[in-house]
Amino acid sequence: MSLLELHKIQTTKSSWQDFVEYSIQTPFYTETKAKTQSLVEAIQLTLFHDYLSTFSPEEKSEFLSSPDAFQASAEKFVNILEGVRYSQEGYNQKERSLFLGMLKSLLKEHKADENGERKDLERYHFYRCIIRFCSDKEYIFRVYEKYKSYLSQGSGV
């Protein structure tokens, strides 16, 4: 294992942790959690909302009005992790192992204590949703449809 590979994985973990902490504090998440009465749905919608916020207003508008444009973007997003997930050229075995270990550690940190109680259900589900978001185009598209439906119901944020 190289220092570069280890740094790349640690940076990813740290970025995800920062992203989760940021997302939990957003007004959108607070509103969505109250409106949906579903922790997982609120997390999905918030992750999607935060993802869209990384685009320009024009791109965001295009994605929300054109499922085809959004799907093309989602495919590129999912392929960012192709090197550790799957690649026609093959993937870096060590980096993949480190990445999968990082995913397991994130989930384990928030999963269950010795009594089987969830330590932090909210963050646990955030990480589960991020993992799916980063690996499954169909999942992203289902959340996209939920998000559009949620907005049509009049999100105030």
N, CA and C of each residue as an Amber inpcrd file, in Angstrom:
protein
   471
   0.8500000  -1.1630000   0.0000000   0.0000000   0.0000000   0.0000000
   0.9010000   1.2330000   0.0000000   0.5780000   2.1520000  -0.8870000
   1.3800000   3.3710000  -0.9560000   0.7480000   4.4570000  -0.0880000
   1.5490000   5.4230000   0.2520000   1.0750000   6.5650000   1.0190000
   0.0220000   7.3280000   0.2250000   0.1800000   7.3960000  -1.0840000
  -0.7660000   8.0810000  -1.9490000  -2.1360000   7.3930000  -1.9060000
  -2.1430000   6.0590000  -1.9800000  -3.4050000   5.3180000  -1.9170000
  -4.0950000   5.5300000  -0.5700000  -3.3260000   5.4550000   0.4890000
  -3.8710000   5.6540000   1.8280000  -4.4170000   7.0690000   1.9900000
  -3.6850000   8.0470000   1.4990000  -4.1320000   9.4410000   1.5790000
  -5.4300000   9.6430000   0.8000000  -5.5180000   9.0450000  -0.3740000
  -6.7130000   9.1740000  -1.2040000  -7.9410000   8.6280000  -0.4750000
  -7.8190000   7.4840000   0.1630000  -8.9340000   6.8750000   0.8910000
  -9.2800000   7.7140000   2.1190000  -8.2750000   8.1470000   2.8560000
  -8.5210000   8.9620000   4.0570000  -9.1860000  10.2870000   3.6890000
  -8.7830000  10.8680000   2.5640000  -9.3850000  12.1120000   2.0970000
 -10.8480000  11.8820000   1.7390000 -11.1410000  10.7650000   1.0980000
 -12.5250000  10.4390000   0.7610000 -13.3580000  10.2930000   2.0310000
 -12.8450000   9.5670000   2.9950000 -13.5720000   9.3750000   4.2570000
 -13.8240000  10.7110000   4.9440000 -12.8060000  11.5110000   5.0350000
 -12.9250000  12.8150000   5.6810000 -13.9290000  13.7030000   4.9420000
 -13.8940000  13.6770000   3.6220000 -14.8340000  14.4700000   2.8150000
 -16.2650000  14.0210000   3.0620000 -16.4820000  12.7170000   3.1000000
 -17.8220000  12.2020000   3.3480000 -18.2970000  12.6030000   4.7400000
 -17.4090000  12.5210000   5.7220000 -17.7900000  12.9040000   7.0850000
 -18.1690000  14.3860000   7.1310000 -17.3690000  15.2290000   6.5000000
 -17.6810000  16.6560000   6.4530000 -19.0080000  16.9030000   5.7370000
 -19.2290000  16.1910000   4.6520000 -20.4480000  16.3470000   3.8700000
 -21.6780000  15.9580000   4.6920000 -21.5740000  14.8820000   5.4530000
 -22.6870000  14.4480000   6.2980000 -22.9700000  15.4950000   7.3750000
 -21.9270000  15.9770000   8.0210000 -22.1190000  16.9840000   9.0680000
 -22.7400000  18.2560000   8.4930000 -22.2830000  18.6610000   7.3320000
 -22.8650000  19.8250000   6.6520000 -24.3410000  19.5770000   6.3470000
 -24.6440000  18.4250000   5.7660000 -26.0180000  18.1130000   5.3480000
 -26.9900000  18.0910000   6.5210000 -26.5450000  17.5580000   7.6430000
 -27.4000000  17.4720000   8.8280000 -27.7980000  18.8650000   9.3170000
 -26.9410000  19.8510000   9.0930000 -27.1870000  21.2030000   9.5850000
 -27.9990000  22.0760000   8.6200000 -28.3050000  21.5750000   7.4260000
 -28.9790000  22.4210000   6.4430000 -30.4600000  22.5950000   6.7580000
 -31.0000000  23.7680000   6.4360000 -32.4460000  23.9770000   6.5910000
 -33.2580000  22.9950000   5.7430000 -32.7170000  22.6240000   4.5730000
 -33.4400000  21.6820000   3.7140000 -33.6500000  20.3540000   4.4340000
 -32.6230000  19.8510000   5.0850000 -32.7460000  18.5770000   5.8010000
 -33.7330000  18.6950000   6.9520000 -33.6460000  19.7670000   7.7000000
 -34.5660000  19.9750000   8.8230000 -36.0050000  19.9820000   8.3350000
 -36.2590000  20.7310000   7.2680000 -37.6130000  20.8050000   6.7040000
 -38.0670000  19.4500000   6.1700000 -37.2000000  18.8120000   5.4330000
 -37.5580000  17.5510000   4.7830000 -37.8260000  16.4550000   5.8030000
 -37.0260000  16.4160000   6.8530000 -37.2310000  15.4180000   7.9020000
 -38.5940000  15.6320000   8.5690000 -38.9620000  16.8720000   8.7910000
 -40.2580000  17.1670000   9.4090000 -41.4150000  16.8480000   8.4580000
 -41.2710000  17.2050000   7.1990000 -42.3590000  16.9970000   6.2290000
 -42.5640000  15.5380000   5.8610000 -41.4760000  14.8070000   5.6610000
 -41.6190000  13.4230000   5.1850000 -41.8830000  12.4480000   6.3200000
 -41.4590000  12.8020000   7.5410000 -41.5640000  11.8970000   8.6920000
 -40.8370000  10.5800000   8.4350000 -39.8410000  10.6350000   7.5520000
 -39.0400000   9.4620000   7.2230000 -37.5760000   9.8630000   7.1990000
 -36.8100000   9.2870000   8.0940000 -35.3920000   9.6160000   8.1770000
 -34.6680000   9.3020000   6.8690000 -34.8890000   8.1110000   6.3350000
 -34.1740000   7.7060000   5.1190000 -34.6010000   8.5620000   3.9240000
 -35.8820000   8.8180000   3.7780000 -36.3260000   9.6520000   2.6580000
 -35.7770000  11.0730000   2.7880000 -35.7730000  11.6190000   3.9890000
 -35.2200000  12.9580000   4.1980000 -33.7340000  12.9790000   3.8470000
 -33.0220000  11.9440000   4.2170000 -31.5900000  11.8490000   3.9000000
 -31.3900000  11.7530000   2.3930000 -32.1600000  10.9060000   1.7340000
 -32.0370000  10.7720000   0.2810000 -32.2730000  12.1150000  -0.4090000
 -33.3470000  12.7750000  -0.0360000 -33.6820000  14.0530000  -0.6630000
 -32.6200000  15.1130000  -0.3730000 -32.0990000  15.1070000   0.8370000
 -31.0650000  16.0760000   1.2040000 -29.7780000  15.8230000   0.4320000
 -29.3720000  14.5720000   0.3380000 -28.1610000  14.2610000  -0.4340000
 -28.3330000  14.7010000  -1.8820000 -29.5050000  14.4680000  -2.4240000
 -29.7570000  14.8630000  -3.8070000 -29.7450000  16.3850000  -3.9320000
 -30.3880000  17.0510000  -2.9930000 -30.4240000  18.5170000  -2.9880000
 -29.0010000  19.0810000  -2.9120000 -28.1980000  18.5150000  -2.0260000
 -26.8110000  18.9690000  -1.8900000 -26.0000000  18.6790000  -3.1490000
 -26.2470000  17.5270000  -3.7580000 -25.5840000  17.1740000  -5.0120000
 -25.9280000  18.2030000  -6.0910000 -27.2060000  18.5340000  -6.2140000
 -27.6170000  19.5080000  -7.2260000 -27.0140000  20.8820000  -6.9650000
 -26.7820000  21.2020000  -5.7070000 -26.2460000  22.5220000  -5.3810000
 -24.8080000  22.7030000  -5.8760000 -24.1790000  21.6240000  -6.3090000
 -22.8200000  21.7320000  -6.8410000 -22.8060000  22.1780000  -8.2990000
 -23.9880000  22.2770000  -8.9010000 -24.1050000  22.6750000 -10.3040000
 -24.5640000  24.1250000 -10.4070000 -24.3560000  24.6980000 -11.5610000
 -24.8180000  26.0680000 -11.8080000 -26.3510000  26.0670000 -11.8410000
 -26.9780000  27.2230000 -11.6370000 -28.4450000  27.2890000 -11.7140000
 -28.9820000  26.7980000 -13.0650000 -28.2430000  27.0700000 -14.1250000
 -28.6790000  26.6320000 -15.4630000 -28.6470000  25.1080000 -15.5720000
 -27.5460000  24.5100000 -15.0910000 -27.4390000  23.0440000 -15.1390000
 -28.5020000  22.4060000 -14.2570000 -28.6980000  22.9530000 -13.0870000
 -29.7040000  22.4310000 -12.1620000 -31.0880000  22.4650000 -12.8090000
 -31.4240000  23.5770000 -13.4400000 -32.7060000  23.7080000 -14.1220000
 -32.8400000  22.6870000 -15.2500000 -31.7480000  22.5120000 -16.0020000
 -31.7660000  21.5410000 -17.0980000 -31.9850000  20.1220000 -16.5600000
 -31.2790000  19.7710000 -15.4870000 -31.4180000  18.4340000 -14.9190000
 -32.8370000  18.1780000 -14.4270000 -33.4380000  19.1720000 -13.8010000
 -34.7820000  18.9830000 -13.2540000 -35.8480000  18.9450000 -14.3390000
 -35.5490000  19.5100000 -15.5110000 -36.5300000  19.4980000 -16.5950000
 -36.2600000  18.4120000 -17.6360000 -35.0840000  17.8180000 -17.5900000
 -34.7170000  16.8180000 -18.5900000 -34.1280000  15.5730000 -17.9280000
 -34.9520000  14.5340000 -17.7770000 -34.4290000  13.2980000 -17.1900000
 -33.2300000  12.7340000 -17.9580000 -33.2000000  12.9060000 -19.2630000
 -32.0760000  12.3980000 -20.0520000 -30.7790000  13.1260000 -19.7010000
 -30.8610000  14.4380000 -19.5560000 -29.6680000  15.2120000 -19.1840000
 -29.2070000  14.8050000 -17.7910000 -30.1690000  14.6100000 -16.9000000
 -29.7900000  14.2050000 -15.5500000 -29.1420000  12.8200000 -15.5560000
 -29.7200000  11.8860000 -16.3000000 -29.1640000  10.5280000 -16.3320000
 -27.7320000  10.5290000 -16.8500000 -27.4450000  11.3490000 -17.8440000
 -26.0800000  11.4290000 -18.3680000 -25.1290000  11.9330000 -17.2820000
 -25.5720000  12.9120000 -16.5170000 -24.7480000  13.4330000 -15.4280000
 -24.5690000  12.3920000 -14.3270000 -25.6370000  11.6940000 -13.9850000
 -25.5740000  10.6740000 -12.9250000 -24.6130000   9.5590000 -13.3130000
 -24.6120000   9.1920000 -14.5780000 -23.6990000   8.1450000 -15.0320000
 -22.2490000   8.5850000 -14.8540000 -21.9510000   9.8280000 -15.1850000
 -20.5860000  10.3460000 -14.9960000 -20.2340000  10.3570000 -13.5150000
 -21.1850000  10.7490000 -12.6750000 -20.9460000  10.8020000 -11.2330000
 -20.6120000   9.4190000 -10.6890000 -21.4020000   8.4260000 -11.0500000
 -21.1730000   7.0710000 -10.5620000 -19.8270000   6.5460000 -11.0540000
 -19.4360000   6.9190000 -12.2440000 -18.1760000   6.4290000 -12.8030000
 -16.9400000   7.0530000 -12.1680000 -17.1280000   8.0800000 -11.3440000
 -15.9890000   8.6750000 -10.6340000 -15.2830000   7.6060000  -9.8010000
 -16.0440000   6.7090000  -9.2050000 -15.4650000   5.6670000  -8.3620000
 -15.1910000   4.3800000  -9.1240000 -15.2330000   4.4410000 -10.4260000
 -15.0600000   3.2500000 -11.2400000 -13.7520000   2.5160000 -10.9500000
 -12.6970000   3.2480000 -10.6710000 -11.4050000   2.6130000 -10.4270000
 -11.3840000   1.7110000  -9.2080000 -12.2130000   1.9980000  -8.2140000
 -12.2550000   1.1390000  -7.0350000 -13.4440000   0.1900000  -7.0630000
 -14.3930000   0.4650000  -7.9330000 -15.5650000  -0.3920000  -8.0410000
 -15.3940000  -1.3880000  -9.1880000 -15.3240000  -0.8700000 -10.3760000
 -15.1990000  -1.7020000 -11.5680000 -14.6780000  -0.8290000 -12.6960000
 -13.8110000  -1.3610000 -13.4600000 -13.3010000  -0.6560000 -14.6220000
 -12.9150000  -1.6950000 -15.6640000 -13.2010000  -1.3910000 -16.9080000
 -12.8470000  -2.3320000 -17.9680000 -11.3470000  -2.5780000 -17.9970000
 -10.5830000  -1.5810000 -17.6110000  -9.1280000  -1.7410000 -17.5680000
  -8.6910000  -2.4710000 -16.3020000  -9.6260000  -2.7550000 -15.4350000
  -9.2980000  -3.3650000 -14.1520000  -9.2020000  -2.2960000 -13.0830000
  -9.1350000  -2.7210000 -11.8610000  -9.0360000  -1.7490000 -10.7860000
  -7.8400000  -2.0670000  -9.9140000  -7.4530000  -1.0810000  -9.1710000
  -6.3280000  -1.2000000  -8.2720000  -6.7770000  -2.0190000  -7.0580000
  -6.2720000  -3.2360000  -6.9460000  -6.6990000  -4.1580000  -5.8820000
  -6.4890000  -3.5640000  -4.4880000  -5.3320000  -2.9440000  -4.2620000
  -5.0480000  -2.3780000  -2.9420000  -5.9810000  -1.2220000  -2.6380000
  -6.1580000  -0.3340000  -3.6230000  -7.0180000   0.8170000  -3.4140000
  -8.4640000   0.3690000  -3.1830000  -8.8860000  -0.6300000  -3.9470000
 -10.2400000  -1.1510000  -3.7580000 -10.4020000  -1.7300000  -2.3550000
  -9.4290000  -2.4690000  -1.8990000  -9.4780000  -3.0550000  -0.5700000
  -9.5330000  -1.9650000   0.5010000  -8.7080000  -0.9340000   0.3430000
  -8.7220000   0.1840000   1.2870000 -10.0600000   0.9090000   1.2730000
 -10.6020000   1.1140000   0.0680000 -11.8800000   1.8140000  -0.0720000
 -13.0020000   1.0220000   0.5930000 -13.0620000  -0.2760000   0.3250000
 -14.1060000  -1.1020000   0.9390000 -13.9390000  -1.1470000   2.4490000
 -12.7170000  -1.1800000   2.9180000 -12.4630000  -1.1300000   4.3550000
 -12.9400000   0.1850000   4.9560000 -12.7300000   1.2750000   4.2210000
 -13.1940000   2.5820000   4.6810000 -14.7130000   2.5990000   4.7920000
 -15.3940000   2.0370000   3.7980000 -16.8630000   1.9840000   3.8440000
 -17.3410000   1.1940000   5.0560000 -16.7330000   0.0360000   5.2630000
 -17.1100000  -0.7910000   6.4130000 -16.8760000  -0.0540000   7.7250000
 -15.7610000   0.6510000   7.8200000 -15.4630000   1.3450000   9.0770000
 -16.4410000   2.4820000   9.3290000 -16.8300000   3.2090000   8.2740000
 -17.8120000   4.2830000   8.4460000 -19.1360000   3.7320000   8.9660000
 -19.5740000   2.6340000   8.3710000 -20.8470000   2.0450000   8.7980000
 -20.7400000   1.4680000  10.2080000 -19.6250000   0.8090000  10.4730000
 -19.4440000   0.1860000  11.7810000 -19.3850000   1.2270000  12.9000000
 -18.7590000   2.3620000  12.6290000 -18.6570000   3.4310000  13.6270000
 -20.0360000   3.9010000  14.1020000 -21.0420000   3.7580000  13.2470000
 -22.3660000   4.2870000  13.5650000 -23.4310000   3.2030000  13.6680000
 -23.0270000   1.9650000  13.5440000 -23.9940000   0.8770000  13.4920000
 -24.5200000   0.5300000  14.8740000 -24.1180000  -0.5810000  15.4220000
 -24.6920000  -1.0390000  16.6840000 -23.6110000  -1.1700000  17.7520000
 -24.0130000  -0.8990000  18.9750000 -23.0920000  -1.1240000  20.0810000
 -23.2090000  -2.5720000  20.5450000 -22.5690000  -2.9050000  21.6390000
 -22.5660000  -4.2900000  22.1230000 -23.9600000  -4.7950000  22.5070000
 -24.8990000  -3.9000000  22.7620000 -26.2760000  -4.2940000  23.0970000
 -27.1830000  -4.3660000  21.8730000 -26.6070000  -4.1230000  20.7140000
 -27.4050000  -4.1650000  19.4880000 -28.1390000  -2.8610000  19.2020000
 -27.8910000  -1.8390000  20.0180000 -28.5250000  -0.5350000  19.8240000
 -27.7350000   0.2730000  18.7990000 -28.4450000   1.0110000  17.9760000
 -27.7700000   1.8790000  17.0150000 -27.0770000   2.9980000  17.7720000
 -25.8350000   3.2580000  17.4050000 -25.0870000   4.3430000  18.0320000
 -25.5720000   5.6870000  17.5040000 -25.7060000   5.7750000  16.2030000
 -26.1070000   7.0290000  15.5730000 -26.8400000   6.6870000  14.2790000
 -28.1060000   6.4120000  14.4130000 -28.9130000   5.9590000  13.2870000
 -28.9110000   6.9690000  12.1380000 -28.9530000   8.2400000  12.4860000
 -29.0010000   9.2730000  11.4560000 -27.7530000   9.2300000  10.5780000
 -26.5790000   9.2490000  11.1630000 -25.3440000   9.2270000  10.3820000
 -25.1520000   7.8800000   9.6770000 -25.5400000   6.8100000  10.3410000
 -25.4640000   5.4880000   9.7180000 -26.2420000   5.4820000   8.3940000
 -27.4630000   6.0020000   8.4320000 -28.2650000   6.0280000   7.2000000
 -27.7120000   7.0180000   6.1790000 -27.1300000   8.1000000   6.6250000
 -26.4820000   9.0100000   5.6790000 -25.3910000   8.2670000   4.9080000
 -24.5420000   7.5380000   5.6180000 -23.4590000   6.8180000   4.9370000
 -24.0020000   5.7170000   4.0310000 -25.0160000   5.0110000   4.4850000
 -25.6200000   3.9750000   3.6270000 -26.1310000   4.5990000   2.3240000
 -26.8150000   5.7360000   2.4500000 -27.3570000   6.3930000   1.2620000
 -26.2520000   6.9370000   0.3620000 -25.1940000   7.4760000   0.9500000
 -24.0720000   7.9680000   0.1360000 -23.4450000   6.8150000  -0.6410000
 -23.2570000   5.6960000   0.0160000 -22.6710000   4.5330000  -0.6550000
 -23.5260000   4.1160000  -1.8390000 -24.8310000   4.0590000  -1.6410000
 -25.7160000   3.6980000  -2.7550000 -25.7020000   4.7750000  -3.8200000
 -25.6890000   6.0220000  -3.3980000 -25.6880000   7.1450000  -4.3210000
 -24.4650000   7.1050000  -5.2210000 -23.3490000   6.6750000  -4.6820000
 -22.0880000   6.6440000  -5.4320000 -21.9040000   5.3750000  -6.2510000
 -22.8460000   4.4760000  -6.2030000 -22.6150000   3.2100000  -6.8880000
 -23.7800000   2.6960000  -7.7200000 -24.9010000   3.3750000  -7.7040000
 -26.0830000   2.8070000  -8.3490000 -26.8660000   3.8910000  -9.1000000
 -26.7370000   3.9030000 -10.4260000 -27.4270000   4.9060000 -11.2380000
 -28.9440000   4.8200000 -11.0800000 -29.4700000   3.6170000 -10.9690000
 -30.9170000   3.4620000 -10.8280000 -31.3970000   4.0520000  -9.5020000
 -30.6150000   3.8780000  -8.4600000 -30.9310000   4.4570000  -7.1560000
 -30.9700000   5.9800000  -7.2530000 -29.9500000   6.5590000  -7.8950000
 -29.9130000   8.0150000  -8.0610000 -31.1450000   8.4890000  -8.8140000
 -31.5250000   7.7620000  -9.8430000 -32.6730000   8.1910000 -10.6320000
 -33.9710000   8.0760000  -9.8230000 -34.0900000   7.0470000  -8.9840000
 -35.2800000   6.9490000  -8.1180000 -35.3380000   8.1270000  -7.1530000
 -34.2010000   8.5090000  -6.6010000 -34.1490000   9.6570000  -5.6920000
 -34.4450000  10.9430000  -6.4750000 -33.9680000  11.0270000  -7.6870000
 -34.2650000  12.1690000  -8.5750000 -35.7750000  12.3320000  -8.7270000
 -36.4650000  11.2350000  -8.9850000 -37.9300000  11.2910000  -9.1400000
 -38.6050000  11.6990000  -7.8230000 -38.1290000  11.1720000  -6.7000000
 -38.6640000  11.5690000  -5.3860000 -38.4490000  13.0540000  -5.1460000
 -37.2710000  13.5220000  -5.5140000 -36.9210000  14.9280000  -5.3030000
 -37.8500000  15.8280000  -6.1140000 -38.0570000  15.5000000  -7.3700000
 -38.9530000  16.3050000  -8.2110000 -40.3660000  16.3010000  -7.6310000
 -40.8110000  15.1630000  -7.1560000 -42.1320000  15.0660000  -6.5410000
 -42.1960000  15.9110000  -5.2670000 -41.1520000  15.8490000  -4.4670000
 -41.0910000  16.6300000  -3.2390000 -41.1600000  18.1250000  -3.5530000
 -40.3970000  18.5740000  -4.5460000 -40.4090000  19.9820000  -4.9190000
 -41.7870000  20.4070000  -5.4070000 -42.4660000  19.5330000  -6.1170000
 -43.7980000  19.8700000  -6.6410000 -44.8160000  20.0310000  -5.5170000
 -44.5030000  19.4900000  -4.3370000 -45.3980000  19.6290000  -3.1740000
 -45.1260000  20.9140000  -2.4180000 -44.1370000  21.6880000  -2.8880000
 -43.9110000  23.0040000  -2.3150000 -42.9010000  23.0850000  -1.1980000
 -41.6970000  22.6190000  -1.4430000 -40.6340000  22.7890000  -0.4580000
 -40.4100000  24.2830000  -0.2370000 -40.2890000  24.6810000   1.0140000
 -40.0690000  26.0880000   1.3310000 -38.6180000  26.5030000   1.3060000
 -37.7060000  25.5460000   1.1400000 -36.2740000  25.8750000   1.1940000
 -35.7030000  25.9450000  -0.1990000
